Amino acid sequence: MALEVTQFLLNAQSIDQATRTHAEESLKQIQEQNLPAFLLSLSAELANDNRPLESRKLAGLILKNALDAKELHRKNDLAQRWLSLDLATKTQIKTALLQTLSSPVSNARSTASQVIAKVAGIELPHKQWPELINSLLSNIHQVETHVKQGTLETLGYVCEEVDPQVVDQDQVNRILTAVVQGMNASTETSSEVRLAATRALYNALGFAQTNFTNDMERDYIMRVVCEATLSSDVKIRQAAFECLVAISSTYYEKLAPYMQDIFNITLKAVREDEEPVALQAIEFWSSICDEEIDILDDYRSEYTGDSEVPCFYFIKQALPALVPMLLETLLKQEEDQDQDEGAWNVAMAGGTCLGLVARTVGDDIVPLVMPFIEENISKPDWRRREAATYAFGSILEGPSPGKLAPIVNVALNFMLAALSRDPNNHVKDTTAWTLGRIFEFLHGAAVETSVITQENCQQILTVLLQSMKDVPNVAEKACGALYFLAQGYEDEGSVSPLTPFFQDIFQMLLFVTHREDATEKNLRTSAYEALNEVVRCSNDETAPIVMQLIPVIMLELHQTVEAQKLTSDERDKQNDLQGLLCGCLQVIIQKMGSIEGSKYAFMQYADQIMDLLLKVFASRNATVHEEAMLAIGALAYTAGPNFAKYMPQFYQYLEMGLQNFEEYQICAITVGVVGDLCRALEDKILPYCDGIMTQLLKNLSSNQLHRSVKPPIFSCFGDIALAIGENFEKYLVYAMPMLQSAAELSAHVVSQDDDMLEYTNQLRNGILEAYSGILQGFKSSPKTQALVPYAAHVLQFIDTMYGGREMDDAVMKSALGVLGDLADTLGSHVGPLISQSSSSKDLIEECMVYDDPLIRESAEWAKLAINRAVSG
Amino acid sequence: MAPPPEHRRPIKRAAISDQQRRREVALRLQADRRSDAQNRARQLASSVLSLGHEPETEPEVEQEQEMSDASGQLSGRTDLDPVRAARLRGPEVRRWFARQLMLPEWMVDVPPLLDRDWYVFPRPSGKRCFVVSSNGTTISRLRNGSILHRFPSNLPNGARTKDVSGPASSYSILDCIFHEPDETYYVIDMVCWRGYSLYDCTAEFRFFWLNSKLSETGASDPPSQYHRYRFNVVQIYECNLAGLQASYSGQVPYVKDGLLFFNKHAHYQAGNTPLALVWKDNVCSQYVLDTDSKGQIPSQQQVVLELQNDGNLTTFDDPPVALGSLSRDLIAQSGLQVGNLVRVAIRDDSVRLVDGKLDLGELQLVGKTNHSRAFADTYSKVLFQHAARHAPLRIEDLVASIQSNSSMDNSQASDVEMEG
């Protein structure tokens, strides 16, 4: 009972808006009236070679969107909806889709491929559509090139969509065989097929774990991939290099036998091939660096001291040939690359890779790069000067400060002169960036002897402030350099050499924010960021100068709040500025609140600041809300119980923030601010708790809320309970079941997926923090009894997590805390219960000998508390 | 110009995102403060009040702090609402601190089972103080609550160095004696470590913890830029004959001032406690007999007592013990006020011990004490000083007590075996 949808689909793409709207509404109506029929019609449309391509493509797109969505909850809903359709409809749709793969129209095939993958993504994990892979593989043996091409493309998308675990090894073997054969130029003559196969392999690599452990199979795959990098078709070469990049991270430990060949291939590509290929060839080495940096980090890590995968030191071995290759790329700059935010070219990729190489090998890179710098840094050709400077800037992270400091000490004056006087903007841009890197890595509390001294600091500041009047991209880099210069003095206390220049610095940065071209090249943002950093490193002596900044920033914010009748472009800029000003206020509040001598003087401004921030909420921009909320959190912490007077006005915005599901960052930040308020107001927050708790509970029950907000909400329960103590009693009946069911879910999660595991641990930590806060809040209250019924569940939660063996350190520490709190608050009521819980005991014993001293001590503490409870 | 691959950030565009940093800082502060709040509650639970956010204030050294109101609230640690106490500032902090040290009683007779239940060690001569490290500073406070030093140290969170494990605000508290000649803090007890209270732990556990933890931090390293003073542990002995002998006559790197005895099972208890005892004689201390305000040993014993509003003169005990009184006339005449600490001389011939209680008889007013003095003498000190002048408890008595204990052990052991 397919419906006639062609005309609607065409009209929905009409240039006439009325036609378009009408068609869209009709389609929507059909979908709502009879979903199965609608989907069936779409698949029939897509499969029908007699229909116009435009309607077929849109049919495929609507079909795809009916199966998948970005937001997780919607994605799940759509999957459920598909699964619940009747079998006949689904079979009919799937048949139409597979049939489309044989269409001579390549766009139709490609669209069908993607839809098939979406269906597979839903059905295969449920053990449905078992015949899919086989029917695709049977297509491979067909003669027609376009069918092969479409089928390989589909296999690629399917591999991208489904988890390797849902496909059995036998099918994996056959998929890989088909794909690799499709790539093989000696047997497959069609370059279209070879391209489709190469792209399919990229997605199928994740399925090849077993095959990569088999020497013969791995050799074969590697040989075919390497050969494909030499194909005459540039698209195949690019796709083949993309495969190599993917292999370098997925199968790093299997690469040793192939590295010599790969080096030769990449060298040729970087020197001679077209940019998209050369970029991938460089990316291969960047990716190897990523792997080795991670492994070496693990080696150095205090607690593990080892890595699952050993380091093969590929970069160190390739160094003498790799570095010259990368240095060559630096000379291939484009004239306008500093003007284009999103630019990415061979020179930029080469410099980025050089930076990664420096981080991988450390000191060894220095002697290989220095001759290049010395030779080129003073050449008349700007490209050479820029490349030399870029090379220098790139290797500043990685080598030891001891190795770099003597070189930097010599180079510093040269750099300052270049920044003031080089005729080329590109060179100045890179020079200012390099200065920033020098300050970032060779200056500050973590560096034994900073290259910045009391003496050269003044000269540096003079040059940087002067450069802030230069063209926007250079001025922006100068602000960035100042940011890192200031950051080095953050822990300095009262002896900072910046102290005498505070006034000048603020003046210049404010001047920059008012430049007419301040919105270009991110300049204004950089100026405010530098301003924030300078504020962060103020001290008793400079606090009065920061204090003078407050009315200035408030005035600016006031002007943005008052501004009216703006164009949408002006509105955007206004929002950016408001966000920056709120951010700046937040930093000032934090800093002035932490300097005892300035806190009182600062609090004089509190009323006005609060007044302004409340007005800022009139803006509908998410970033602005977030920044204002953060500033208010800081103000609450600084004001302490005095913040209570702002609550009546502020509360509505707090509630608004908690209700903001769509912009979940705001919701998360607001939840955090509730925590700030709890600690500031303590029991004075009580009158607002009904509203806050209601909203938090609502949020938790919603499946629309971004999952990342849930852990902080649980933690927030703890904050509230700790603040209002036994008054939390009335919320127990709602909060405890939520905690219990979340605990139950999270305790049983077993996942291979690192992200999922990390999230689960965040969730567990939030739940445990809630339990701790509640237990502690009730401590010494006559209502302690109310918690006794929940004790068994809390213990069981910890038992289950302990059994699952996937707690991270933070969770372990929180769990130990909860055990102690249980014993401490409920004492003899739970003594026997805890004694019976063998895993609590095991957990504590195990943690007593843990490497991390904090965990060890948490365990000691829990043990003490429990001993007291058990002994009565 | 194509954009860079998704996960690859161009090295030159690795722009600082101050917004992201602000967000992260806010989240980190929130998490730190939450864990502070929860740890604080845990410490309160362990019956220690939070001192966590005390040190940000003044380095002013107020040696002159009058502690006149202290003696009336000896049990302040439990009287005070703990949550309110956590928010004390400035002088209140000093006053509060002044009541936190565990003060040994003077040993006027030998406790039973000395060798089984007690530790002994030679007490370093110097200034008794509480050392608190947190938030990147270390502060030592004298018994009267005033600050002795504010300095960086290798104690946990004792200096602003980058490699701190754990929240900077978690603090550690050590009970120390500052020994001037070698500018070293000798640690005699550990009260709190990285935010975990040891108040309710036995001395046995505290000493074990002290010995294992302190060495991990490098606090015993020689002074350096970020570690102004060295912290040493004192050697602690089982109070058997060998331990007593070693403490009494063994060589130590510091000037000895008597012996300290700690009951192994006792918790750290603020104020006077008979579960820690001090004893001295001329061999192990230069200062057996109290000196007067000019540093001379007066011919008659002098004691410092606190004037109460009924004219009674009381000791620094809980409850205070009245040892005599002044007439209203004398009080008015000498311009004394309630709460003043006064120095009085005892006429030896008028002192009597009645039913084990000291009766000082007639007291002779010497004058007010100087202002840095925070507390009156304790009853056990008066008694010890009196004994020291007339019938001191000698090292031989201690030895004899230990020997008799061990022989009693033997007799008990043989009791069990005799079944008849």
Short mmCIF file of N, CA and C in Angstrom, two decimals, chain A residues 677-799:
data_model
loop_
_atom_site.label_atom_id
_atom_site.label_comp_id
_atom_site.label_asym_id
_atom_site.label_seq_id
_atom_site.Cartn_x
_atom_site.Cartn_y
_atom_site.Cartn_z
N LEU A 677 26.18 27.77 46.62
CA LEU A 677 25.20 28.45 47.49
C LEU A 677 25.05 27.68 48.81
N CYS A 678 25.00 26.36 48.72
CA CYS A 678 24.86 25.55 49.93
C CYS A 678 26.00 25.83 50.89
N ARG A 679 27.20 25.89 50.35
CA ARG A 679 28.35 26.11 51.22
C ARG A 679 28.39 27.54 51.74
N ALA A 680 27.88 28.48 50.93
CA ALA A 680 27.90 29.87 51.37
C ALA A 680 26.79 30.14 52.39
N LEU A 681 25.60 29.66 52.08
CA LEU A 681 24.44 30.03 52.90
C LEU A 681 24.17 29.06 54.04
N GLU A 682 24.67 27.84 53.90
CA GLU A 682 24.36 26.78 54.85
C GLU A 682 22.84 26.74 55.11
N ASP A 683 22.41 26.77 56.35
CA ASP A 683 20.97 26.54 56.55
C ASP A 683 20.09 27.67 56.02
N LYS A 684 20.72 28.81 55.67
CA LYS A 684 19.88 29.88 55.10
C LYS A 684 19.37 29.54 53.71
N ILE A 685 19.82 28.44 53.14
CA ILE A 685 19.32 28.07 51.82
C ILE A 685 17.99 27.32 51.94
N LEU A 686 17.66 26.97 53.17
CA LEU A 686 16.48 26.14 53.42
C LEU A 686 15.20 26.61 52.70
N PRO A 687 14.87 27.92 52.76
CA PRO A 687 13.61 28.33 52.12
C PRO A 687 13.55 28.02 50.63
N TYR A 688 14.70 27.86 49.98
CA TYR A 688 14.70 27.64 48.54
C TYR A 688 14.80 26.17 48.17
N CYS A 689 14.99 25.34 49.18
CA CYS A 689 15.29 23.94 48.89
C CYS A 689 14.14 23.19 48.25
N ASP A 690 12.89 23.51 48.63
CA ASP A 690 11.76 22.81 48.01
C ASP A 690 11.82 22.98 46.50
N GLY A 691 12.00 24.22 46.07
CA GLY A 691 12.04 24.51 44.63
C GLY A 691 13.21 23.83 43.97
N ILE A 692 14.38 23.95 44.59
CA ILE A 692 15.58 23.38 43.98
C ILE A 692 15.48 21.87 43.89
N MET A 693 15.06 21.25 44.99
CA MET A 693 14.98 19.79 45.00
C MET A 693 13.97 19.30 43.96
N THR A 694 12.83 20.00 43.87
CA THR A 694 11.82 19.60 42.90
C THR A 694 12.42 19.60 41.50
N GLN A 695 13.13 20.68 41.18
CA GLN A 695 13.69 20.78 39.85
C GLN A 695 14.75 19.70 39.62
N LEU A 696 15.60 19.49 40.61
CA LEU A 696 16.66 18.48 40.44
C LEU A 696 16.06 17.10 40.25
N LEU A 697 15.02 16.80 41.01
CA LEU A 697 14.39 15.49 40.88
C LEU A 697 13.74 15.33 39.51
N LYS A 698 13.12 16.42 39.05
CA LYS A 698 12.51 16.41 37.71
C LYS A 698 13.58 16.12 36.67
N ASN A 699 14.70 16.84 36.79
CA ASN A 699 15.78 16.66 35.82
C ASN A 699 16.24 15.21 35.76
N LEU A 700 16.37 14.62 36.95
CA LEU A 700 16.86 13.25 36.98
C LEU A 700 15.89 12.29 36.30
N SER A 701 14.59 12.57 36.44
CA SER A 701 13.63 11.63 35.85
C SER A 701 13.47 11.83 34.36
N SER A 702 14.04 12.89 33.83
CA SER A 702 13.86 13.15 32.40
C SER A 702 14.89 12.40 31.58
N ASN A 703 14.46 11.84 30.46
CA ASN A 703 15.45 11.19 29.61
C ASN A 703 15.99 12.15 28.57
N GLN A 704 15.54 13.42 28.66
CA GLN A 704 16.04 14.39 27.71
C GLN A 704 17.28 15.10 28.22
N LEU A 705 17.50 15.04 29.53
CA LEU A 705 18.63 15.75 30.08
C LEU A 705 19.93 15.06 29.66
N HIS A 706 20.88 15.85 29.22
CA HIS A 706 22.18 15.30 28.84
C HIS A 706 22.75 14.53 30.03
N ARG A 707 23.26 13.33 29.74
CA ARG A 707 23.63 12.46 30.85
C ARG A 707 24.74 13.05 31.73
N SER A 708 25.57 13.94 31.13
CA SER A 708 26.69 14.46 31.90
C SER A 708 26.25 15.31 33.08
N VAL A 709 24.98 15.73 33.09
CA VAL A 709 24.52 16.58 34.20
C VAL A 709 24.08 15.72 35.40
N LYS A 710 23.85 14.43 35.17
CA LYS A 710 23.31 13.63 36.27
C LYS A 710 24.28 13.45 37.44
N PRO A 711 25.54 13.10 37.17
CA PRO A 711 26.44 12.97 38.33
C PRO A 711 26.51 14.23 39.21
N PRO A 712 26.66 15.43 38.59
CA PRO A 712 26.69 16.60 39.47
C PRO A 712 25.39 16.81 40.25
N ILE A 713 24.25 16.37 39.68
CA ILE A 713 23.00 16.54 40.43
C ILE A 713 23.03 15.68 41.70
N PHE A 714 23.54 14.46 41.56
CA PHE A 714 23.63 13.61 42.76
C PHE A 714 24.56 14.25 43.79
N SER A 715 25.73 14.69 43.32
CA SER A 715 26.64 15.36 44.25
C SER A 715 25.94 16.51 44.95
N CYS A 716 25.10 17.20 44.18
CA CYS A 716 24.41 18.37 44.71
C CYS A 716 23.44 17.98 45.83
N PHE A 717 22.81 16.81 45.72
CA PHE A 717 21.99 16.31 46.84
C PHE A 717 22.82 16.31 48.12
N GLY A 718 24.05 15.84 47.99
CA GLY A 718 24.94 15.79 49.15
C GLY A 718 25.21 17.19 49.69
N ASP A 719 25.45 18.14 48.77
CA ASP A 719 25.72 19.51 49.21
C ASP A 719 24.53 20.05 49.99
N ILE A 720 23.33 19.81 49.45
CA ILE A 720 22.13 20.34 50.10
C ILE A 720 21.96 19.71 51.48
N ALA A 721 22.11 18.39 51.53
CA ALA A 721 21.92 17.69 52.80
C ALA A 721 22.92 18.17 53.85
N LEU A 722 24.14 18.39 53.40
CA LEU A 722 25.16 18.85 54.34
C LEU A 722 24.82 20.24 54.86
N ALA A 723 24.21 21.06 53.98
CA ALA A 723 23.89 22.43 54.39
C ALA A 723 22.69 22.48 55.33
N ILE A 724 21.67 21.68 55.05
CA ILE A 724 20.44 21.84 55.83
C ILE A 724 20.24 20.72 56.85
N GLY A 725 21.18 19.78 56.89
CA GLY A 725 21.14 18.75 57.93
C GLY A 725 19.85 17.96 57.93
N GLU A 726 19.30 17.77 59.13
CA GLU A 726 18.15 16.88 59.25
C GLU A 726 16.93 17.41 58.52
N ASN A 727 16.93 18.69 58.12
CA ASN A 727 15.81 19.20 57.33
C ASN A 727 15.70 18.50 55.99
N PHE A 728 16.73 17.77 55.62
CA PHE A 728 16.69 17.02 54.38
C PHE A 728 15.73 15.84 54.48
N GLU A 729 15.28 15.58 55.71
CA GLU A 729 14.45 14.40 55.93
C GLU A 729 13.28 14.28 54.96
N LYS A 730 12.62 15.43 54.71
CA LYS A 730 11.42 15.34 53.88
C LYS A 730 11.73 14.97 52.43
N TYR A 731 12.99 15.16 52.01
CA TYR A 731 13.33 14.80 50.64
C TYR A 731 13.79 13.34 50.50
N LEU A 732 14.04 12.72 51.65
CA LEU A 732 14.59 11.36 51.61
C LEU A 732 13.73 10.44 50.77
N VAL A 733 12.42 10.55 50.97
CA VAL A 733 11.50 9.62 50.33
C VAL A 733 11.56 9.73 48.80
N TYR A 734 11.98 10.93 48.28
CA TYR A 734 12.13 11.07 46.83
C TYR A 734 13.56 10.79 46.39
N ALA A 735 14.50 11.35 47.15
CA ALA A 735 15.90 11.29 46.71
C ALA A 735 16.46 9.88 46.83
N MET A 736 16.12 9.20 47.92
CA MET A 736 16.73 7.90 48.14
C MET A 736 16.40 6.87 47.05
N PRO A 737 15.11 6.76 46.64
CA PRO A 737 14.83 5.81 45.57
C PRO A 737 15.58 6.14 44.28
N MET A 738 15.71 7.43 43.98
CA MET A 738 16.47 7.83 42.78
C MET A 738 17.92 7.37 42.90
N LEU A 739 18.48 7.63 44.07
CA LEU A 739 19.87 7.23 44.29
C LEU A 739 19.99 5.72 44.19
N GLN A 740 19.02 5.04 44.80
CA GLN A 740 19.10 3.58 44.78
C GLN A 740 19.02 3.01 43.38
N SER A 741 18.09 3.54 42.57
CA SER A 741 17.97 2.92 41.25
C SER A 741 19.17 3.29 40.39
N ALA A 742 19.66 4.53 40.53
CA ALA A 742 20.86 4.89 39.77
C ALA A 742 22.04 4.05 40.24
N ALA A 743 22.11 3.82 41.54
CA ALA A 743 23.21 3.02 42.09
C ALA A 743 23.15 1.61 41.51
N GLU A 744 21.93 1.07 41.48
CA GLU A 744 21.79 -0.29 40.99
C GLU A 744 22.25 -0.41 39.54
N LEU A 745 21.78 0.57 38.73
CA LEU A 745 22.18 0.56 37.32
C LEU A 745 23.69 0.67 37.17
N SER A 746 24.25 1.66 37.89
CA SER A 746 25.66 1.96 37.66
C SER A 746 26.57 0.89 38.26
N ALA A 747 26.08 0.20 39.27
CA ALA A 747 26.92 -0.82 39.90
C ALA A 747 27.16 -1.99 38.96
N HIS A 748 26.17 -2.23 38.08
CA HIS A 748 26.27 -3.42 37.25
C HIS A 748 26.86 -3.18 35.88
N VAL A 749 27.19 -1.93 35.59
CA VAL A 749 27.71 -1.65 34.25
C VAL A 749 29.04 -2.36 34.03
N VAL A 750 29.07 -3.15 32.99
CA VAL A 750 30.35 -3.71 32.58
C VAL A 750 30.51 -3.26 31.14
N SER A 751 31.56 -2.55 30.86
CA SER A 751 31.67 -2.01 29.51
C SER A 751 33.11 -2.01 29.05
N GLN A 752 33.25 -2.26 27.75
CA GLN A 752 34.58 -2.19 27.15
C GLN A 752 34.87 -0.75 26.76
N ASP A 753 33.80 0.03 26.71
CA ASP A 753 33.91 1.37 26.17
C ASP A 753 34.45 2.31 27.26
N ASP A 754 35.61 2.91 26.97
CA ASP A 754 36.24 3.77 27.97
C ASP A 754 35.36 4.95 28.38
N ASP A 755 34.67 5.54 27.38
CA ASP A 755 33.82 6.68 27.70
C ASP A 755 32.71 6.28 28.66
N MET A 756 32.11 5.13 28.34
CA MET A 756 31.00 4.65 29.15
C MET A 756 31.49 4.37 30.57
N LEU A 757 32.66 3.80 30.65
CA LEU A 757 33.23 3.44 31.94
C LEU A 757 33.51 4.70 32.76
N GLU A 758 34.05 5.70 32.06
CA GLU A 758 34.37 6.95 32.75
C GLU A 758 33.09 7.59 33.26
N TYR A 759 32.07 7.58 32.38
CA TYR A 759 30.79 8.17 32.80
C TYR A 759 30.22 7.40 33.99
N THR A 760 30.27 6.08 33.90
CA THR A 760 29.73 5.28 34.99
C THR A 760 30.42 5.61 36.31
N ASN A 761 31.72 5.78 36.24
CA ASN A 761 32.43 6.11 37.47
C ASN A 761 32.08 7.51 37.98
N GLN A 762 31.84 8.44 37.04
CA GLN A 762 31.39 9.77 37.48
C GLN A 762 30.05 9.66 38.21
N LEU A 763 29.19 8.83 37.62
CA LEU A 763 27.87 8.64 38.20
C LEU A 763 27.99 8.03 39.60
N ARG A 764 28.82 7.00 39.70
CA ARG A 764 29.01 6.35 41.00
C ARG A 764 29.55 7.34 42.03
N ASN A 765 30.51 8.14 41.57
CA ASN A 765 31.09 9.11 42.48
C ASN A 765 30.04 10.11 42.98
N GLY A 766 29.19 10.57 42.05
CA GLY A 766 28.13 11.48 42.42
C GLY A 766 27.20 10.85 43.45
N ILE A 767 26.83 9.60 43.21
CA ILE A 767 25.94 8.90 44.13
C ILE A 767 26.59 8.77 45.50
N LEU A 768 27.85 8.41 45.51
CA LEU A 768 28.55 8.25 46.79
C LEU A 768 28.68 9.58 47.52
N GLU A 769 28.93 10.66 46.75
CA GLU A 769 29.02 11.98 47.39
C GLU A 769 27.68 12.36 48.00
N ALA A 770 26.60 11.98 47.30
CA ALA A 770 25.27 12.24 47.86
C ALA A 770 25.09 11.50 49.17
N TYR A 771 25.42 10.22 49.17
CA TYR A 771 25.29 9.44 50.41
C TYR A 771 26.11 10.06 51.54
N SER A 772 27.35 10.44 51.23
CA SER A 772 28.20 11.03 52.26
C SER A 772 27.57 12.29 52.84
N GLY A 773 27.12 13.18 51.93
CA GLY A 773 26.54 14.43 52.38
C GLY A 773 25.32 14.19 53.27
N ILE A 774 24.47 13.25 52.84
CA ILE A 774 23.26 12.97 53.60
C ILE A 774 23.61 12.38 54.97
N LEU A 775 24.51 11.41 54.97
CA LEU A 775 24.89 10.79 56.25
C LEU A 775 25.51 11.82 57.18
N GLN A 776 26.38 12.64 56.63
CA GLN A 776 27.03 13.63 57.49
C GLN A 776 26.05 14.69 57.98
N GLY A 777 25.11 15.05 57.09
CA GLY A 777 24.13 16.06 57.46
C GLY A 777 23.28 15.61 58.64
N PHE A 778 23.01 14.32 58.70
CA PHE A 778 22.14 13.80 59.77
C PHE A 778 22.91 13.47 61.04
N LYS A 779 24.23 13.55 60.96
CA LYS A 779 25.05 13.16 62.10
C LYS A 779 24.59 13.91 63.35
N SER A 780 24.50 13.21 64.45
CA SER A 780 24.13 13.78 65.75
C SER A 780 22.72 14.34 65.79
N SER A 781 21.92 14.02 64.79
CA SER A 781 20.54 14.51 64.82
C SER A 781 19.66 13.41 65.41
N PRO A 782 18.57 13.82 66.06
CA PRO A 782 17.66 12.78 66.56
C PRO A 782 17.00 12.00 65.43
N LYS A 783 17.09 12.52 64.22
CA LYS A 783 16.42 11.84 63.10
C LYS A 783 17.32 10.85 62.37
N THR A 784 18.49 10.62 62.93
CA THR A 784 19.43 9.69 62.30
C THR A 784 18.76 8.37 61.93
N GLN A 785 17.82 7.95 62.80
CA GLN A 785 17.12 6.68 62.59
C GLN A 785 16.54 6.56 61.18
N ALA A 786 16.12 7.72 60.64
CA ALA A 786 15.48 7.70 59.33
C ALA A 786 16.38 7.11 58.26
N LEU A 787 17.69 7.11 58.49
CA LEU A 787 18.62 6.62 57.47
C LEU A 787 18.89 5.12 57.59
N VAL A 788 18.61 4.57 58.78
CA VAL A 788 18.97 3.17 59.02
C VAL A 788 18.44 2.24 57.92
N PRO A 789 17.16 2.42 57.48
CA PRO A 789 16.65 1.49 56.47
C PRO A 789 17.44 1.48 55.16
N TYR A 790 18.19 2.56 54.88
CA TYR A 790 18.89 2.62 53.61
C TYR A 790 20.30 2.03 53.66
N ALA A 791 20.75 1.77 54.88
CA ALA A 791 22.15 1.37 55.05
C ALA A 791 22.49 0.11 54.26
N ALA A 792 21.58 -0.86 54.32
CA ALA A 792 21.86 -2.14 53.66
C ALA A 792 22.09 -1.92 52.17
N HIS A 793 21.27 -1.04 51.59
CA HIS A 793 21.40 -0.82 50.16
C HIS A 793 22.72 -0.15 49.82
N VAL A 794 23.10 0.82 50.64
CA VAL A 794 24.36 1.52 50.39
C VAL A 794 25.52 0.52 50.41
N LEU A 795 25.49 -0.34 51.41
CA LEU A 795 26.55 -1.34 51.51
C LEU A 795 26.55 -2.28 50.32
N GLN A 796 25.35 -2.65 49.90
CA GLN A 796 25.24 -3.55 48.77
C GLN A 796 25.79 -2.92 47.50
N PHE A 797 25.52 -1.62 47.36
CA PHE A 797 26.04 -0.86 46.22
C PHE A 797 27.56 -0.95 46.19
N ILE A 798 28.17 -0.71 47.33
CA ILE A 798 29.63 -0.75 47.39
C ILE A 798 30.14 -2.18 47.14
N ASP A 799 29.43 -3.14 47.71
CA ASP A 799 29.79 -4.55 47.48
C ASP A 799 29.80 -4.89 45.99
#
